[in-house]
Amino acid sequence: MNPADLGLPVDVPSTALFTDHYELTMLQAALANGTADRRSVFEVFTRRLPEGRRYGVVAGTGRVLDAVENFRFDGAVLEFLRERAVVDMRTLDWLSSYRFSGDIWGYPEGEVYFPGSPILRVEGSFAECVLLETVILSILNHDSAIAAAASRMASAAGERPLIEMGARRTHELAAVAASRAAYVGGFTSTSDLAAGFRYGIPTVGTSAHAFTLLHDSERDAFTAQVASLGGGTTLLVDTYDVAEAVRTAVEIAGTGLGAVRIDSGDLLLVAHRVRQQLDELGAERTKIVVTSDLDEYAIASLAAAPVDAYGVGTQLVTGSGHPTCSMVYKLVARAQSADPKAPLVPVAKKATGGKTSVGGRKWAARRLDGDGVAEAEVVGTGPVPNALAERQLLVQLVKAGEVVAREPLEAARDRHRGARGGLPLSATQLSRGEAVIPTEYL
């Protein structure tokens, strides 16, 4: 059974209103003056990475494909637009049969990106492409921000597993998307059952402090948990006195106790003390899981601690200080007329204050050095140099309105691991710096 086929509550029947009012008023004006059918190319890119980040991570592509397929103006949506007089009747009639029929190319999910990378390219008529701007940006900006934070945390954690547990720190539907993005970025499991059901991500969890406080004593709580879940469970040991809790935990579960979790205090110091105590009690194989408002810096600071896994919540689902990637969706080329054979001409906004963009339908490739390590992101609008032909990054995702590149979430996760591994070593440094490789334009 594929949970994605079930139509779960975390989905919506239509994504058509996940847009801004002005998308529809632009459509109305374009229909009225005859420019709506002009062939157009829009691109998603970011002008800069969030401060201190050395690379970005593409995440949410699979959700974008779902959103494009579900972008339909049904009766209730059309009636809402009519009642509010958002657009005229001619536009409503056009919207009633809307189906995206163009092409979408993009960096495959899990790939890394840099300033100016054409992360997504949407091609079709102006009318059908302009409507998708907001929903595409909302997905990519959110998911890519979470995946970038997850990737940094995964780098800091090394081979130690990471548990996503931020559902209670964000919107309930954003939590499901965040779990998905975190998995792409390198997390191994989630506490969110909706994410497990929708995307097949492994789910984990045992008990909170409330379970201990429910009982007359910590011993009673541990006894009840072990009786129900077995000796391989994880016992939370910082409700009262950590040392006493560890001793009680091993007495009840035996030396085969699965793990203990520490959720407060000086994690570095407490982890060392707990490890020593467990070993002295004969529980050498009992693992230590730490939680408590971790971010990539806290995880890195625990690299030398005897910690076996990390649980991360707030900092992950808020992008560890950068909840968006500042991606934009810009028209970069359009036909001179509505004639399907009319040539495309580059267009770009001229502006001050860092909001300039480069016109033209772009390709992108990553140039490697002699050791196979990335040394530049090359973006161009003309012919692709022969030396870069096999290093192109964009793949076709939608062809003539049909999705052609769906893939398992594991594929995006594996791709990210490989893409991050192909960057210079300084990419994983947590110190502030610019993009780890430059973007060159041809």
Tab-separated table of C-alpha atoms in Angstrom:
chain	number	residue	atom	x	y	z
A	1	MET	CA	0.000	0.000	0.000
A	2	ASN	CA	1.253	3.460	-0.905
A	3	PRO	CA	-0.012	5.961	1.715
A	4	ALA	CA	0.320	8.753	-0.846
A	5	ASP	CA	-2.546	7.172	-2.802
A	6	LEU	CA	-5.010	7.343	0.076
A	7	GLY	CA	-5.894	11.027	-0.009
A	8	LEU	CA	-5.002	11.798	3.583
A	9	PRO	CA	-6.173	14.738	5.717
A	10	VAL	CA	-2.722	16.308	5.349
A	11	ASP	CA	-3.544	16.880	1.683
A	12	VAL	CA	-5.995	19.370	0.204
A	13	PRO	CA	-8.422	18.753	-2.667
A	14	SER	CA	-7.227	21.814	-4.577
A	15	THR	CA	-4.174	24.068	-4.378
A	16	ALA	CA	-5.706	26.754	-6.611
A	17	LEU	CA	-6.195	29.299	-3.829
A	18	PHE	CA	-2.683	28.858	-2.473
A	19	THR	CA	-1.903	31.961	-4.465
A	20	ASP	CA	-1.955	35.728	-4.218
A	21	HIS	CA	-4.776	37.942	-5.372
A	22	TYR	CA	-2.624	39.752	-7.910
A	23	GLU	CA	-1.818	36.568	-9.810
A	24	LEU	CA	-5.467	36.462	-10.901
A	25	THR	CA	-5.744	40.172	-11.660
A	26	MET	CA	-2.613	39.913	-13.837
A	27	LEU	CA	-4.263	37.009	-15.614
A	28	GLN	CA	-7.423	39.036	-16.213
A	29	ALA	CA	-5.479	41.940	-17.690
A	30	ALA	CA	-3.368	39.635	-19.873
A	31	LEU	CA	-6.473	37.872	-21.206
A	32	ALA	CA	-8.001	41.239	-22.014
A	33	ASN	CA	-5.041	42.608	-23.978
A	34	GLY	CA	-4.043	39.412	-25.785
A	35	THR	CA	-0.737	38.673	-24.027
A	36	ALA	CA	-1.952	35.764	-21.877
A	37	ASP	CA	-0.956	33.158	-24.471
A	38	ARG	CA	2.583	34.393	-24.995
A	39	ARG	CA	5.059	31.585	-24.422
A	40	SER	CA	6.951	32.383	-21.224
A	41	VAL	CA	9.763	31.064	-19.059
A	42	PHE	CA	9.788	31.611	-15.307
A	43	GLU	CA	12.675	30.587	-13.072
A	44	VAL	CA	13.025	30.032	-9.345
A	45	PHE	CA	16.321	31.128	-7.838
A	46	THR	CA	17.768	32.920	-4.856
A	47	ARG	CA	20.091	35.892	-5.098
A	48	ARG	CA	21.984	34.938	-1.954
A	49	LEU	CA	22.176	32.192	0.623
A	50	PRO	CA	21.047	32.880	4.200
A	51	GLU	CA	23.826	34.494	6.196
A	52	GLY	CA	26.474	31.999	7.201
A	53	ARG	CA	25.221	29.185	4.984
A	54	ARG	CA	27.708	27.646	2.564
A	55	TYR	CA	25.189	25.806	0.340
A	56	GLY	CA	21.451	25.335	-0.061
A	57	VAL	CA	19.426	22.130	-0.339
A	58	VAL	CA	16.588	21.630	-2.822
A	59	ALA	CA	13.606	20.110	-1.017
A	60	GLY	CA	9.878	20.038	-1.673
A	61	THR	CA	10.102	19.153	-5.370
A	62	GLY	CA	7.822	16.159	-4.957
A	63	ARG	CA	5.274	18.330	-3.155
A	64	VAL	CA	5.499	20.912	-5.935
A	65	LEU	CA	4.566	18.244	-8.478
A	66	ASP	CA	1.538	17.286	-6.371
A	67	ALA	CA	0.550	20.943	-6.052
A	68	VAL	CA	0.719	21.533	-9.807
A	69	GLU	CA	-1.424	18.476	-10.480
A	70	ASN	CA	-3.999	19.608	-7.915
A	71	PHE	CA	-4.140	23.211	-9.131
A	72	ARG	CA	-7.821	23.135	-10.155
A	73	PHE	CA	-10.566	25.729	-9.879
A	74	ASP	CA	-13.630	23.746	-8.846
A	75	GLY	CA	-17.137	25.087	-8.375
A	76	ALA	CA	-16.716	26.242	-4.794
A	77	VAL	CA	-13.462	28.051	-5.581
A	78	LEU	CA	-14.934	29.758	-8.631
A	79	GLU	CA	-17.984	30.830	-6.628
A	80	PHE	CA	-15.720	32.347	-3.968
A	81	LEU	CA	-13.872	34.338	-6.645
A	82	ARG	CA	-17.147	35.452	-8.204
A	83	GLU	CA	-18.693	36.551	-4.894
A	84	ARG	CA	-15.627	38.567	-3.998
A	85	ALA	CA	-15.413	40.030	-7.509
A	86	VAL	CA	-11.741	39.080	-7.639
A	87	VAL	CA	-11.867	38.710	-11.439
A	88	ASP	CA	-14.400	39.098	-14.206
A	89	MET	CA	-16.597	36.421	-15.760
A	90	ARG	CA	-14.309	35.901	-18.745
A	91	THR	CA	-11.441	35.089	-16.411
A	92	LEU	CA	-13.605	32.806	-14.288
A	93	ASP	CA	-14.583	30.894	-17.410
A	94	TRP	CA	-10.907	30.511	-18.356
A	95	LEU	CA	-10.035	29.332	-14.853
A	96	SER	CA	-12.789	26.714	-14.840
A	97	SER	CA	-10.850	24.588	-17.307
A	98	TYR	CA	-7.357	25.390	-16.030
A	99	ARG	CA	-4.842	22.591	-16.323
A	100	PHE	CA	-1.131	23.253	-16.481
A	101	SER	CA	-0.013	22.000	-19.900
A	102	GLY	CA	3.555	23.252	-20.004
A	103	ASP	CA	6.974	21.903	-19.044
A	104	ILE	CA	8.867	22.099	-15.768
A	105	TRP	CA	12.586	21.467	-15.388
A	106	GLY	CA	14.473	21.647	-12.135
A	107	TYR	CA	17.273	20.544	-9.870
A	108	PRO	CA	16.279	17.081	-8.631
A	109	GLU	CA	15.220	16.944	-5.001
A	110	GLY	CA	18.117	16.594	-2.578
A	111	GLU	CA	20.577	18.389	-4.868
A	112	VAL	CA	22.506	21.355	-3.487
A	113	TYR	CA	22.246	24.844	-4.964
A	114	PHE	CA	23.974	28.238	-4.826
A	115	PRO	CA	23.125	31.906	-5.501
A	116	GLY	CA	21.715	32.231	-9.009
A	117	SER	CA	21.104	28.513	-9.513
A	118	PRO	CA	17.971	28.059	-11.688
A	119	ILE	CA	16.406	25.685	-9.179
A	120	LEU	CA	13.143	25.386	-11.121
A	121	ARG	CA	12.196	26.455	-14.650
A	122	VAL	CA	8.516	26.663	-15.584
A	123	GLU	CA	7.605	26.999	-19.277
A	124	GLY	CA	4.231	27.509	-20.913
A	125	SER	CA	1.855	30.335	-21.626
A	126	PHE	CA	2.122	33.377	-19.391
A	127	ALA	CA	-1.376	32.714	-18.110
A	128	GLU	CA	-0.790	29.153	-16.950
A	129	CYS	CA	2.680	29.803	-15.514
A	130	VAL	CA	2.029	33.004	-13.579
A	131	LEU	CA	-0.672	31.361	-11.462
A	132	LEU	CA	1.782	28.848	-9.987
A	133	GLU	CA	4.192	31.388	-8.520
A	134	THR	CA	2.983	31.539	-4.934
A	135	VAL	CA	2.350	27.863	-4.292
A	136	ILE	CA	5.705	26.871	-5.809
A	137	LEU	CA	7.597	29.449	-3.752
A	138	SER	CA	5.768	28.620	-0.527
A	139	ILE	CA	6.710	24.952	-0.835
A	140	LEU	CA	10.308	25.392	-1.985
A	141	ASN	CA	11.126	28.211	0.425
A	142	HIS	CA	9.822	26.291	3.435
A	143	ASP	CA	11.061	22.812	2.613
A	144	SER	CA	14.477	23.905	1.375
A	145	ALA	CA	15.040	25.951	4.531
A	146	ILE	CA	14.251	22.943	6.720
A	147	ALA	CA	16.384	20.613	4.586
A	148	ALA	CA	19.354	23.000	4.754
A	149	ALA	CA	19.146	23.115	8.549
A	150	ALA	CA	18.788	19.331	8.642
A	151	SER	CA	21.809	18.900	6.400
A	152	ARG	CA	23.986	21.045	8.649
A	153	MET	CA	22.791	19.102	11.681
A	154	ALA	CA	23.465	15.792	9.924
A	155	SER	CA	26.998	16.939	9.100
A	156	ALA	CA	27.564	17.899	12.715
A	157	ALA	CA	26.134	14.598	13.955
A	158	GLY	CA	28.349	12.442	11.739
A	159	GLU	CA	27.130	8.847	11.828
A	160	ARG	CA	24.898	9.387	14.857
A	161	PRO	CA	21.175	9.255	13.971
A	162	LEU	CA	18.909	12.288	14.220
A	163	ILE	CA	15.253	12.208	15.248
A	164	GLU	CA	12.901	14.945	13.991
A	165	MET	CA	10.535	15.921	16.811
A	166	GLY	CA	9.322	19.442	16.066
A	167	ALA	CA	5.630	18.887	15.312
A	168	ARG	CA	4.501	20.765	18.421
A	169	ARG	CA	6.593	23.803	17.456
A	170	THR	CA	4.946	24.662	14.146
A	171	HIS	CA	1.671	24.505	12.203
A	172	GLU	CA	0.285	20.984	12.085
A	173	LEU	CA	0.544	20.684	8.290
A	174	ALA	CA	3.904	22.466	8.158
A	175	ALA	CA	5.120	19.837	10.629
A	176	VAL	CA	4.435	17.070	8.113
A	177	ALA	CA	6.304	18.942	5.376
A	178	ALA	CA	9.143	19.670	7.810
A	179	SER	CA	9.494	15.976	8.647
A	180	ARG	CA	9.727	15.175	4.952
A	181	ALA	CA	12.334	17.883	4.319
A	182	ALA	CA	14.354	16.846	7.367
A	183	TYR	CA	14.443	13.264	6.086
A	184	VAL	CA	15.789	14.501	2.753
A	185	GLY	CA	18.430	16.504	4.626
A	186	GLY	CA	19.711	13.524	6.593
A	187	PHE	CA	17.436	12.842	9.573
A	188	THR	CA	16.642	9.173	10.146
A	189	SER	CA	13.218	9.223	11.812
A	190	THR	CA	10.376	11.416	13.062
A	191	SER	CA	8.015	11.553	16.014
A	192	ASP	CA	5.193	12.757	13.726
A	193	LEU	CA	2.842	9.902	12.834
A	194	ALA	CA	1.215	11.883	10.018
A	195	ALA	CA	4.605	12.177	8.331
A	196	GLY	CA	5.186	8.473	8.778
A	197	PHE	CA	1.789	7.662	7.303
A	198	ARG	CA	1.999	10.107	4.417
A	199	TYR	CA	5.637	9.623	3.405
A	200	GLY	CA	6.757	6.338	4.954
A	201	ILE	CA	9.330	7.978	7.230
A	202	PRO	CA	10.260	5.744	10.204
A	203	THR	CA	8.526	6.914	13.409
A	204	VAL	CA	9.834	6.600	16.966
A	205	GLY	CA	8.831	7.579	20.489
A	206	THR	CA	8.348	6.215	24.000
A	207	SER	CA	7.347	8.561	26.834
A	208	ALA	CA	7.480	12.108	28.161
A	209	HIS	CA	7.887	13.542	31.637
A	210	ALA	CA	4.106	13.480	32.029
A	211	PHE	CA	4.187	9.683	32.154
A	212	THR	CA	6.687	9.729	35.015
A	213	LEU	CA	4.754	12.427	36.881
A	214	LEU	CA	1.546	10.417	36.485
A	215	HIS	CA	2.897	7.696	38.750
A	216	ASP	CA	3.517	7.759	42.490
A	217	SER	CA	7.216	7.132	41.911
A	218	GLU	CA	9.732	7.032	39.102
A	219	ARG	CA	10.188	3.320	39.804
A	220	ASP	CA	6.477	2.741	39.197
A	221	ALA	CA	6.642	4.660	35.907
A	222	PHE	CA	9.683	2.759	34.637
A	223	THR	CA	8.168	-0.562	35.698
A	224	ALA	CA	4.973	0.204	33.779
A	225	GLN	CA	6.835	1.295	30.652
A	226	VAL	CA	9.137	-1.714	30.592
A	227	ALA	CA	6.224	-4.070	31.221
A	228	SER	CA	4.392	-2.570	28.244
A	229	LEU	CA	7.195	-1.848	25.783
A	230	GLY	CA	9.921	-4.262	26.810
A	231	GLY	CA	13.450	-3.845	28.080
A	232	GLY	CA	14.627	-2.402	24.783
A	233	THR	CA	12.636	0.778	25.373
A	234	THR	CA	14.078	4.250	26.047
A	235	LEU	CA	13.573	5.569	29.576
A	236	LEU	CA	13.533	9.304	30.282
A	237	VAL	CA	15.885	9.847	33.218
A	238	ASP	CA	15.919	13.575	34.007
A	239	THR	CA	12.536	14.112	35.662
A	240	TYR	CA	14.007	14.124	39.159
A	241	ASP	CA	17.548	12.951	39.928
A	242	VAL	CA	19.438	11.621	36.905
A	243	ALA	CA	21.831	9.298	38.753
A	244	GLU	CA	19.048	7.733	40.783
A	245	ALA	CA	16.899	7.357	37.676
A	246	VAL	CA	19.680	5.588	35.748
A	247	ARG	CA	20.218	3.201	38.646
A	248	THR	CA	16.491	2.460	38.875
A	249	ALA	CA	16.207	2.050	35.104
A	250	VAL	CA	18.888	-0.640	34.975
A	251	GLU	CA	17.441	-2.408	38.028
A	252	ILE	CA	14.058	-2.661	36.332
A	253	ALA	CA	14.992	-3.236	32.686
A	254	GLY	CA	18.268	-5.040	33.274
A	255	THR	CA	21.553	-4.477	31.526
A	256	GLY	CA	19.779	-4.930	28.185
A	257	LEU	CA	17.972	-1.604	28.570
A	258	GLY	CA	17.704	-0.059	25.108
A	259	ALA	CA	18.447	3.575	25.886
A	260	VAL	CA	18.083	6.449	28.284
A	261	ARG	CA	17.063	9.942	27.234
A	262	ILE	CA	18.414	13.163	28.720
A	263	ASP	CA	16.315	16.266	28.091
A	264	SER	CA	17.854	18.961	30.287
A	265	GLY	CA	20.960	20.197	32.046
A	266	ASP	CA	24.545	20.412	30.887
A	267	LEU	CA	24.234	17.715	28.242
A	268	LEU	CA	27.981	17.304	27.746
A	269	LEU	CA	28.665	16.785	31.447
A	270	VAL	CA	25.552	14.711	32.136
A	271	ALA	CA	26.148	12.427	29.129
A	272	HIS	CA	29.656	11.596	30.359
A	273	ARG	CA	28.392	10.881	33.865
A	274	VAL	CA	25.521	8.738	32.616
A	275	ARG	CA	27.794	6.763	30.304
A	276	GLN	CA	30.174	6.048	33.158
A	277	GLN	CA	27.315	5.017	35.430
A	278	LEU	CA	25.734	2.743	32.820
A	279	ASP	CA	29.053	1.037	32.173
A	280	GLU	CA	29.634	0.517	35.886
A	281	LEU	CA	26.185	-1.051	36.183
A	282	GLY	CA	26.984	-3.446	33.349
A	283	ALA	CA	24.738	-1.726	30.798
A	284	GLU	CA	27.541	-1.086	28.314
A	285	ARG	CA	25.221	-1.436	25.322
A	286	THR	CA	22.534	0.912	26.595
A	287	LYS	CA	22.451	3.965	24.342
A	288	ILE	CA	22.180	7.613	25.319
A	289	VAL	CA	19.753	9.898	23.483
A	290	VAL	CA	19.868	13.648	24.085
A	291	THR	CA	17.207	16.254	23.331
A	292	SER	CA	16.595	19.797	24.685
A	293	ASP	CA	16.523	22.630	22.116
A	294	LEU	CA	19.420	21.334	20.046
A	295	ASP	CA	20.724	23.008	16.905
A	296	GLU	CA	23.736	22.262	14.700
A	297	TYR	CA	26.074	24.131	17.033
A	298	ALA	CA	24.911	22.233	20.106
A	299	ILE	CA	25.194	18.965	18.196
A	300	ALA	CA	28.743	19.818	17.122
A	301	SER	CA	29.661	20.675	20.717
A	302	LEU	CA	28.594	17.147	21.719
A	303	ALA	CA	30.799	15.431	19.144
A	304	ALA	CA	33.176	14.178	21.824
A	305	ALA	CA	30.382	13.200	24.210
A	306	PRO	CA	29.227	9.579	24.569
A	307	VAL	CA	25.942	10.335	22.819
A	308	ASP	CA	24.318	7.846	20.455
A	309	ALA	CA	21.433	9.868	18.971
A	310	TYR	CA	19.969	13.365	18.935
A	311	GLY	CA	16.367	14.530	18.998
A	312	VAL	CA	15.778	17.959	17.435
A	313	GLY	CA	12.607	20.030	17.393
A	314	THR	CA	12.243	23.802	17.446
A	315	GLN	CA	15.475	24.759	15.729
A	316	LEU	CA	14.909	22.285	12.923
A	317	VAL	CA	11.332	23.182	11.991
A	318	THR	CA	12.180	26.893	12.054
A	319	GLY	CA	15.194	26.457	9.775
A	320	SER	CA	17.659	27.047	12.620
A	321	GLY	CA	17.255	30.786	12.399
A	322	HIS	CA	16.521	30.927	8.659
A	323	PRO	CA	12.899	29.841	8.062
A	324	THR	CA	12.980	30.812	4.384
A	325	CYS	CA	15.496	30.706	1.543
A	326	SER	CA	14.349	33.986	-0.089
A	327	MET	CA	13.705	32.220	-3.387
A	328	VAL	CA	11.946	34.233	-6.079
A	329	TYR	CA	9.954	33.288	-9.197
A	330	LYS	CA	10.830	35.592	-12.076
A	331	LEU	CA	9.872	35.871	-15.728
A	332	VAL	CA	13.201	35.551	-17.573
A	333	ALA	CA	12.052	35.095	-21.177
A	334	ARG	CA	8.867	35.522	-23.204
A	335	ALA	CA	7.773	35.323	-26.810
A	336	GLN	CA	7.333	38.453	-28.879
A	337	SER	CA	3.758	37.473	-29.657
A	338	ALA	CA	1.164	34.753	-29.052
A	339	ASP	CA	2.346	32.927	-32.172
A	340	PRO	CA	3.677	29.520	-30.971
A	341	LYS	CA	6.640	29.966	-33.331
A	342	ALA	CA	7.536	33.439	-32.066
A	343	PRO	CA	11.105	33.526	-30.713
A	344	LEU	CA	11.802	33.968	-27.025
A	345	VAL	CA	13.464	37.179	-25.899
A	346	PRO	CA	15.259	37.542	-22.553
A	347	VAL	CA	13.647	39.858	-20.003
A	348	ALA	CA	14.852	41.003	-16.583
A	349	LYS	CA	13.995	43.587	-13.986
A	350	LYS	CA	16.390	46.495	-13.659
A	351	ALA	CA	16.657	47.540	-10.058
A	352	THR	CA	18.987	48.795	-7.374
A	353	GLY	CA	19.447	47.353	-3.910
A	354	GLY	CA	20.492	43.868	-4.952
A	355	LYS	CA	17.223	42.920	-6.672
A	356	THR	CA	18.623	42.595	-10.176
A	357	SER	CA	18.283	39.338	-12.095
A	358	VAL	CA	19.709	37.790	-15.248
A	359	GLY	CA	17.380	37.343	-18.198
A	360	GLY	CA	17.208	34.365	-20.523
A	361	ARG	CA	16.274	30.673	-20.338
A	362	LYS	CA	19.113	29.100	-18.368
A	363	TRP	CA	20.945	25.830	-17.991
A	364	ALA	CA	23.212	24.958	-15.076
A	365	ALA	CA	26.139	22.612	-14.577
A	366	ARG	CA	28.617	21.943	-11.809
A	367	ARG	CA	32.285	22.030	-12.751
A	368	LEU	CA	34.574	19.657	-10.874
A	369	ASP	CA	38.280	19.924	-10.168
A	370	GLY	CA	40.835	17.220	-10.912
A	371	ASP	CA	39.874	15.339	-7.742
A	372	GLY	CA	36.174	15.281	-8.611
A	373	VAL	CA	35.252	17.976	-6.086
A	374	ALA	CA	32.872	20.778	-7.076
A	375	GLU	CA	34.674	24.027	-7.855
A	376	ALA	CA	31.994	26.180	-9.525
A	377	GLU	CA	28.284	26.387	-10.337
A	378	VAL	CA	28.140	27.420	-13.990
A	379	VAL	CA	24.939	29.056	-15.261
A	380	GLY	CA	24.416	30.052	-18.880
A	381	THR	CA	21.862	30.987	-21.525
A	382	GLY	CA	23.735	29.984	-24.666
A	383	PRO	CA	25.141	26.651	-25.847
A	384	VAL	CA	26.391	24.306	-23.130
A	385	PRO	CA	30.178	23.840	-23.388
A	386	ASN	CA	31.163	20.295	-24.279
A	387	ALA	CA	33.164	19.983	-21.080
A	388	LEU	CA	29.999	20.565	-19.034
A	389	ALA	CA	27.508	18.622	-21.133
A	390	GLU	CA	27.600	15.609	-18.803
A	391	ARG	CA	27.443	17.763	-15.670
A	392	GLN	CA	24.112	19.496	-16.283
A	393	LEU	CA	21.866	19.757	-13.237
A	394	LEU	CA	18.346	20.377	-14.478
A	395	VAL	CA	16.106	17.396	-15.214
A	396	GLN	CA	12.628	17.399	-16.718
A	397	LEU	CA	9.937	17.075	-14.077
A	398	VAL	CA	6.786	17.831	-16.083
A	399	LYS	CA	6.309	17.362	-19.828
A	400	ALA	CA	3.262	18.802	-21.581
A	401	GLY	CA	1.460	18.943	-18.254
A	402	GLU	CA	2.265	15.380	-17.196
A	403	VAL	CA	4.565	14.578	-14.270
A	404	VAL	CA	7.476	12.483	-15.561
A	405	ALA	CA	9.911	12.418	-12.658
A	406	ARG	CA	8.261	11.155	-9.494
A	407	GLU	CA	10.613	9.194	-7.283
A	408	PRO	CA	10.751	7.620	-3.806
A	409	LEU	CA	11.747	9.921	-0.972
A	410	GLU	CA	14.744	7.674	-0.342
A	411	ALA	CA	16.117	8.661	-3.757
A	412	ALA	CA	16.163	12.347	-2.779
A	413	ARG	CA	17.754	11.483	0.561
A	414	ASP	CA	20.495	9.432	-1.114
A	415	ARG	CA	21.043	12.138	-3.729
A	416	HIS	CA	21.585	14.748	-1.057
A	417	ARG	CA	24.133	12.622	0.735
A	418	GLY	CA	26.070	12.280	-2.516
A	419	ALA	CA	25.727	15.952	-3.485
A	420	ARG	CA	26.937	17.163	-0.098
A	421	GLY	CA	29.800	14.703	-0.224
A	422	GLY	CA	30.908	16.171	-3.558
A	423	LEU	CA	31.407	19.661	-2.117
A	424	PRO	CA	34.668	21.010	-0.698
A	425	LEU	CA	35.253	20.034	2.926
A	426	SER	CA	34.671	23.613	4.051
A	427	ALA	CA	30.996	23.210	3.091
A	428	THR	CA	30.368	21.465	6.408
A	429	GLN	CA	32.051	24.107	8.539
A	430	LEU	CA	29.631	25.847	10.880
A	431	SER	CA	31.660	29.051	10.922
A	432	ARG	CA	30.266	31.948	8.937
A	433	GLY	CA	31.292	32.227	5.318
A	434	GLU	CA	30.175	32.711	1.749
A	435	ALA	CA	28.913	30.053	-0.653
A	436	VAL	CA	31.434	27.229	-0.741
A	437	ILE	CA	31.760	27.470	-4.533
A	438	PRO	CA	31.213	30.522	-6.769
A	439	THR	CA	28.481	30.929	-9.380
A	440	GLU	CA	29.841	31.740	-12.828
A	441	TYR	CA	27.706	33.069	-15.680
A	442	LEU	CA	28.305	32.289	-19.345
